[in-house]
Short mmCIF file of C-alpha atoms and ligand atoms in Angstrom, two decimals:
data_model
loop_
_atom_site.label_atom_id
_atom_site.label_comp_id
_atom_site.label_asym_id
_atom_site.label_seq_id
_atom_site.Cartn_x
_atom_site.Cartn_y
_atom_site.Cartn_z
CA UNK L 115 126.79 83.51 53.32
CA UNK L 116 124.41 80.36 52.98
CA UNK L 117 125.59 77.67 50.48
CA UNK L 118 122.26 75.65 49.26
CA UNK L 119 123.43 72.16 48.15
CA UNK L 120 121.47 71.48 44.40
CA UNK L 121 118.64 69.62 46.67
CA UNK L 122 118.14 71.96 49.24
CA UNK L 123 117.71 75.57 47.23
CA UNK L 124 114.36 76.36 48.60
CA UNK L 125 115.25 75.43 51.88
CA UNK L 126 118.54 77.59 52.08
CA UNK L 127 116.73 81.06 49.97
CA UNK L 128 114.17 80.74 52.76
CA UNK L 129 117.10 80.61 55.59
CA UNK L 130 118.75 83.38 53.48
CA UNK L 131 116.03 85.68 54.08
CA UNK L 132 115.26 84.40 57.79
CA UNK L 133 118.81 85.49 58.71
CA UNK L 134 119.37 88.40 56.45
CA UNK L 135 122.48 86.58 54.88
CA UNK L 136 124.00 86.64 51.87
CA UNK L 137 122.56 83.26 49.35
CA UNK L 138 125.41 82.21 47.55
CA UNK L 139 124.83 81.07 43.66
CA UNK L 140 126.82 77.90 43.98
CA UNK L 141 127.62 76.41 40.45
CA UNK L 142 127.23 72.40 39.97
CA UNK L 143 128.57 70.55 37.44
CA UNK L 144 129.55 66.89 35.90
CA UNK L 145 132.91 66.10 34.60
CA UNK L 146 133.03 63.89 31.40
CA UNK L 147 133.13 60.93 33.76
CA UNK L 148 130.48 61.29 35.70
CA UNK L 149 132.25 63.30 38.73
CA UNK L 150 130.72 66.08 40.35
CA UNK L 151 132.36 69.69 40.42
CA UNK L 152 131.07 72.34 42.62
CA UNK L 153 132.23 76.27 42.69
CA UNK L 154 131.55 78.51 45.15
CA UNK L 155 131.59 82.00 43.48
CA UNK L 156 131.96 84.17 46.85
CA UNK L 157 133.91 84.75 50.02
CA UNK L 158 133.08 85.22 53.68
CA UNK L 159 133.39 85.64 57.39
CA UNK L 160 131.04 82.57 57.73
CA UNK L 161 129.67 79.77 55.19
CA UNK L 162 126.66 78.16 56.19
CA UNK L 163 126.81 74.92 54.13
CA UNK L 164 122.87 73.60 53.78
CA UNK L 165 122.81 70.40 51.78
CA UNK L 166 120.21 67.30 52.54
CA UNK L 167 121.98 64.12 51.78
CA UNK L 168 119.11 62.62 50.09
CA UNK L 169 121.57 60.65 48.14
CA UNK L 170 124.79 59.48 47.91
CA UNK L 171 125.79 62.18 44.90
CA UNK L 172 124.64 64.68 47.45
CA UNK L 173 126.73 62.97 50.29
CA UNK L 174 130.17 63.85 47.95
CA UNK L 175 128.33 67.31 46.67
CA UNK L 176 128.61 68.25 50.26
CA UNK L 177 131.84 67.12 51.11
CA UNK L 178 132.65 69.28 48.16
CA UNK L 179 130.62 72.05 49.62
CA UNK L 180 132.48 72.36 52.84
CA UNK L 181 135.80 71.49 50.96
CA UNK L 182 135.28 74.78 48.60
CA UNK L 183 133.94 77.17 51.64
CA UNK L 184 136.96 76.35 53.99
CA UNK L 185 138.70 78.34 50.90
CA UNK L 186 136.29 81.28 51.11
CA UNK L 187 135.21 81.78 54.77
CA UNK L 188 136.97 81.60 57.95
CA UNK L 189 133.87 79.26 59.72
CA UNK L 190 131.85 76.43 58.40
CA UNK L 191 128.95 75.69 59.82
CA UNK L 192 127.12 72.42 58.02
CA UNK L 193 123.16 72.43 58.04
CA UNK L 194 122.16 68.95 57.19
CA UNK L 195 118.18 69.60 56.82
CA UNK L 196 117.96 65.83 55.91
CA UNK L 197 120.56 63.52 57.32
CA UNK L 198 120.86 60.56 54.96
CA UNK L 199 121.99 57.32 56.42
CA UNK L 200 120.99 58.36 60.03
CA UNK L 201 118.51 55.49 60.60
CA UNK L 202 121.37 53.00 60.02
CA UNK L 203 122.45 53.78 63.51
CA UNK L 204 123.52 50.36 64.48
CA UNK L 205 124.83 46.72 63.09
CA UNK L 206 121.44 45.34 62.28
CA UNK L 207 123.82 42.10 60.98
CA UNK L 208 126.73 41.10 61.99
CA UNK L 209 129.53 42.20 59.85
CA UNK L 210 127.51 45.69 58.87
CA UNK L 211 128.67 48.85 59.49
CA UNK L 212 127.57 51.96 61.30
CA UNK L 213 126.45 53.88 58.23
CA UNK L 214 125.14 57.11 60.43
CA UNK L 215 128.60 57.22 62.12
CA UNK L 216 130.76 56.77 58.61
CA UNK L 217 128.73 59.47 57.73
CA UNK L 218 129.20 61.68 60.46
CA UNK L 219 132.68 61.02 60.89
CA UNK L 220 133.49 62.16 56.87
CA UNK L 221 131.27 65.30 57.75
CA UNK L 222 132.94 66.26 60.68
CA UNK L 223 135.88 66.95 58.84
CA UNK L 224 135.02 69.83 56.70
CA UNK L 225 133.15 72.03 59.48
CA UNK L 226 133.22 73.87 62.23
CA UNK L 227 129.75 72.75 63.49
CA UNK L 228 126.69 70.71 62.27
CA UNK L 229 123.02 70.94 62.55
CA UNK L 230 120.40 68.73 61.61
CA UNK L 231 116.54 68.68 61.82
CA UNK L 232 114.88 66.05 63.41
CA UNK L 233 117.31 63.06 63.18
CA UNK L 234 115.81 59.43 63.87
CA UNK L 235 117.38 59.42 67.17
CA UNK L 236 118.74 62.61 68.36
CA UNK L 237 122.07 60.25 69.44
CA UNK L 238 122.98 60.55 66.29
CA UNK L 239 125.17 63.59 67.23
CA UNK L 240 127.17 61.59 69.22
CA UNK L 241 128.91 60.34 66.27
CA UNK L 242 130.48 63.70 64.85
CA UNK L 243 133.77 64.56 65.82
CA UNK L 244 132.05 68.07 65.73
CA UNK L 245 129.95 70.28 67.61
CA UNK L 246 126.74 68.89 66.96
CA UNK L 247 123.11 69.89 67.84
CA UNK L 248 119.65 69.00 66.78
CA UNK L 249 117.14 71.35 65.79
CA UNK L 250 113.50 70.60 66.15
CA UNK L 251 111.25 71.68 64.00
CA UNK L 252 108.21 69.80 64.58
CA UNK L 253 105.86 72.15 65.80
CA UNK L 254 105.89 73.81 62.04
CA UNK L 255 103.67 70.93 61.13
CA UNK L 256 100.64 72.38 62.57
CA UNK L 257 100.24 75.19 60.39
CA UNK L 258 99.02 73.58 56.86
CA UNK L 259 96.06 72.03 59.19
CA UNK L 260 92.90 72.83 58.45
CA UNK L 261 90.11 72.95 61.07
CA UNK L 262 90.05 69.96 62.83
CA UNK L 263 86.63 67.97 64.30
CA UNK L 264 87.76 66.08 67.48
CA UNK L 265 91.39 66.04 66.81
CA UNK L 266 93.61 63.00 67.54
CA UNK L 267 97.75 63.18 67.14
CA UNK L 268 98.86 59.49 66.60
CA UNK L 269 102.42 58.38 65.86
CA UNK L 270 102.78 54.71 64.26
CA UNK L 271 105.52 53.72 67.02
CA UNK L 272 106.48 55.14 70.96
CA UNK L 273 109.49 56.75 69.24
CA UNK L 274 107.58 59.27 67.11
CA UNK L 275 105.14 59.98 69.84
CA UNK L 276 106.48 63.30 70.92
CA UNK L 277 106.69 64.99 67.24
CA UNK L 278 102.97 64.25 67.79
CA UNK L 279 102.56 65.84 70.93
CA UNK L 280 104.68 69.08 69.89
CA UNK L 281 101.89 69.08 66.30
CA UNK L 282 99.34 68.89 68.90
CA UNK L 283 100.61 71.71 71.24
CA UNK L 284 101.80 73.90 68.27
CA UNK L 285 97.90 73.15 66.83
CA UNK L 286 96.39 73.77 70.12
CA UNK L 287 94.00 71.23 70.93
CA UNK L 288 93.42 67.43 71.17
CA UNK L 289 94.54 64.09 72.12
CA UNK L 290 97.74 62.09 71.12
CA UNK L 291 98.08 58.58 71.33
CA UNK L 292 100.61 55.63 69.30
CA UNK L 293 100.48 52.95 67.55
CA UNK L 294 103.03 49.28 68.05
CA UNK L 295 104.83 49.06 65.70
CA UNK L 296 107.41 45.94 64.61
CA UNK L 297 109.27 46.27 61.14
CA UNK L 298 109.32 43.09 59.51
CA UNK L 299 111.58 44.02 56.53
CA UNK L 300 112.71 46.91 55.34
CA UNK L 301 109.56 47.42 53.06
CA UNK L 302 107.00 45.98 55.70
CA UNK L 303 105.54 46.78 59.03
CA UNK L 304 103.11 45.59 61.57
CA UNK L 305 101.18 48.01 63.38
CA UNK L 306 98.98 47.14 66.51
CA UNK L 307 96.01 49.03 66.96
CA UNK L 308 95.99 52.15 69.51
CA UNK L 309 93.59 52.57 72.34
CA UNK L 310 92.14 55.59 70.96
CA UNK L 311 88.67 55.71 69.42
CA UNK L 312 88.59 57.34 66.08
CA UNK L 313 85.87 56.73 64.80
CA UNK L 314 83.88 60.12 63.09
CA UNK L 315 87.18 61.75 64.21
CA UNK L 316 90.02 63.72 62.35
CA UNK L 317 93.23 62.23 62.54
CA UNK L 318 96.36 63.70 62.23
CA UNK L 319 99.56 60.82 61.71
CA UNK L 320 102.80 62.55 62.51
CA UNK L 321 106.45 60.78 61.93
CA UNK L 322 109.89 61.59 61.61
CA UNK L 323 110.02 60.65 57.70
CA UNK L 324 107.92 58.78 55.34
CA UNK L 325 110.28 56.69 53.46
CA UNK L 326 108.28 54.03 51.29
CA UNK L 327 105.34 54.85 52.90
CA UNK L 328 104.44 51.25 54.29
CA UNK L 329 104.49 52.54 57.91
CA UNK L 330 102.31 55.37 57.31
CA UNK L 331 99.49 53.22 55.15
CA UNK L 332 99.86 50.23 57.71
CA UNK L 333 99.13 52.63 60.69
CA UNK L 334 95.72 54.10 58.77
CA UNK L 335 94.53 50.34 57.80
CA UNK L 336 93.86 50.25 61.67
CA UNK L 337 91.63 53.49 61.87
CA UNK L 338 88.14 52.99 62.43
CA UNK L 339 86.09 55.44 60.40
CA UNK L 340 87.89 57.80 60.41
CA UNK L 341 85.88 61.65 59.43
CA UNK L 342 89.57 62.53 57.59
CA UNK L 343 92.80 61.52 57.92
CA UNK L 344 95.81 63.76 57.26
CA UNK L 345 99.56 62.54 57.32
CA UNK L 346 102.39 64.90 58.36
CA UNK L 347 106.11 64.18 58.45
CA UNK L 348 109.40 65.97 59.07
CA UNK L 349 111.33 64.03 55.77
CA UNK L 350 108.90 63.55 53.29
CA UNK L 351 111.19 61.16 51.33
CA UNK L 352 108.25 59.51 50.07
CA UNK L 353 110.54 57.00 47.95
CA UNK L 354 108.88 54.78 44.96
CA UNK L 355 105.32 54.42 45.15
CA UNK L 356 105.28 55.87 48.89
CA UNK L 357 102.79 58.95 47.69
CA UNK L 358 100.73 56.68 45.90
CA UNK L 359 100.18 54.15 48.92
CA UNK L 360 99.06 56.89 51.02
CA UNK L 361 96.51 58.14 48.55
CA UNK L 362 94.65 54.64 47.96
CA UNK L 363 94.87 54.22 51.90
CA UNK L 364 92.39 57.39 51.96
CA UNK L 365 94.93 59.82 53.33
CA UNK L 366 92.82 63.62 52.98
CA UNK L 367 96.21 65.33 52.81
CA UNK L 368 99.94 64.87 53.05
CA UNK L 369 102.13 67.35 54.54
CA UNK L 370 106.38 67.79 55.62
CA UNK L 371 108.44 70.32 55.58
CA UNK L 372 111.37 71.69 52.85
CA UNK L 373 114.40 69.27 54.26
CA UNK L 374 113.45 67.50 51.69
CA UNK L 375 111.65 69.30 49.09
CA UNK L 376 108.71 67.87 47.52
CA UNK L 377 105.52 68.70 46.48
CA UNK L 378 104.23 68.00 49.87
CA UNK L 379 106.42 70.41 51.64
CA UNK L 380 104.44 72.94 52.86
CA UNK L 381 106.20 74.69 55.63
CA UNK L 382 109.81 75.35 56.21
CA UNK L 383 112.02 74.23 58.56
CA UNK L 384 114.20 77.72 58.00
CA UNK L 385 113.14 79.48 61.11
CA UNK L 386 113.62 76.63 62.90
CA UNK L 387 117.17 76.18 61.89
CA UNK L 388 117.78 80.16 62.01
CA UNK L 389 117.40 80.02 66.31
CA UNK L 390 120.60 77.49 65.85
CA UNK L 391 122.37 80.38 64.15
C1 R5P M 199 111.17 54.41 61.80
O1 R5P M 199 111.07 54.09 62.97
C2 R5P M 199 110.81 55.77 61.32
O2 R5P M 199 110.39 56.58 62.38
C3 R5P M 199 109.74 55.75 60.25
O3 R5P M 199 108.53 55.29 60.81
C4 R5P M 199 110.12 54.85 59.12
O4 R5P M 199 111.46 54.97 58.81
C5 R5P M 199 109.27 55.16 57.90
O5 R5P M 199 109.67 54.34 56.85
P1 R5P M 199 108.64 53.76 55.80
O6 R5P M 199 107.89 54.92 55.23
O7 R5P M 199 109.51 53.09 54.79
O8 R5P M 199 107.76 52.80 56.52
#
């Protein structure tokens, strides 16, 4: 049976139906104080637990989760769509923890095995006690493209710059090329300009996540006339005034995928995460 967390319900009916499984209707609720409550109304051989952590009530809604289906199924398996806290994968200070491994470590406990869709750094499995594997599902991206004139596949930094080769193959045609990127704070970036003409051309911006959208809008202030310009993302987070940045930077059309559901989340990452199962 699939568990959704409350976040991810679209995401775990369409990985319902992708594997033929069982969707459980998980109940959520608030104690008085605040406290979350979660019942899981079914039994099974196997719960698939598939919860983002898009915050830190759905950090303890998980734990909950996996807590309830060890009582009800003889494997857990833990999808984490989204994995919150991934990106703090080191000290950036000294005396600062390693969120992503706190994280992984209070996960681990409650499962069998974890999944998790595109993390920042695909180390970041390293740090469950679990079985741990990454599922990519990058090349999803390309279908909400329209037609493209001249394509060109640019990531804002070298780390992103093969989720924009695997848009490019999954699309079928064009160049890629990346952008320099040093973070200045955690709400500013500077981007250096790629080599690539692209002027008259339509450009396709592909990261892991768009989180407050400064990378994103920083990389497309360095386009030169551009024909369009379309964003795509794994983790469309698009925190505060992220969606709004994009649109007055020009952007034609934003689109990610369902681990984090949003407006903007036009394709799945369900079959993706079904060849893992
Ligand atoms: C960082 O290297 C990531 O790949 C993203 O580029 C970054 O986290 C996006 O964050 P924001 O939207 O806040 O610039």
């Amino acid at each position: 049976m699939i568990l959704p967390g409350s976040a991810s319900q679209d995401l775990a009916a369409a990985l319902a139906a992708e594997l033929d499984e069982p969707l459980a209707a998980v109940e959520y609720d608030r104690f008085a104080d605040g406290e979350q409550i979660v019942r899981v109304p079914e039994s099974a051989d196997r719960a698939v637990v598939v919860a983002s952590t898009v915050s830190d009530a759905a950090h303890v809604q998980l734990l909950q989760l996996q807590d309830a289906a060890r009582q009800q199924a003889d494997e857990v398996v833990t999808v984490l769509p989204y994995m919150g806290y991934a990106r703090q994968d080191e000290p950036f200070e000294e005396g600062q923890p390693v969120s992503a491994r706190a994280m992984a470590k209070a996960i681990s406990t409650g499962t069998d095995r974890v999944l998790t869709v595109n993390p920042h750094e695909d180390a970041v499995c390293d740090f469950f006690d679990a079985p741990c594997e990454s599922v990519d599902a990058a090349g999803r991206l390309a279908e909400p493209l329209p037609d493209l004139t001249r394509p060109l596949f640019l990531s804002p930094d070298a780390g992103a710059i093969d989720l924009a080769e695997t848009v490019r193959d999954a699309y079928g045609a064009g160049e890629t090329d990346y952008f320099e990127k040093h973070r200045v704070s955690d709400t500013e970036v500077e981007i250096q300009p790629s080599d690539a003409d692209t002027t008259g051309r339509d450009v396709v911006l592909v990261d892991d996540i768009i989180a407050t959208g400064s990378t994103m809008s920083s990389a497309i202030a360095q386009l030169s006339g551009p024909s369009h310009i379309f964003v795509t993302c794994i983790h469309p987070m698009l925190a505060a005034s992220a969606r709004t940045k994009l649109a007055n930077a020009g952007v034609d059309a934003v689109y990610g995928t369902d681990t984090i559901e949003r407006a903007v989340s036009a394709v799945s990452a369900a079959p993706a995460i079904a060849e893992h199962l």
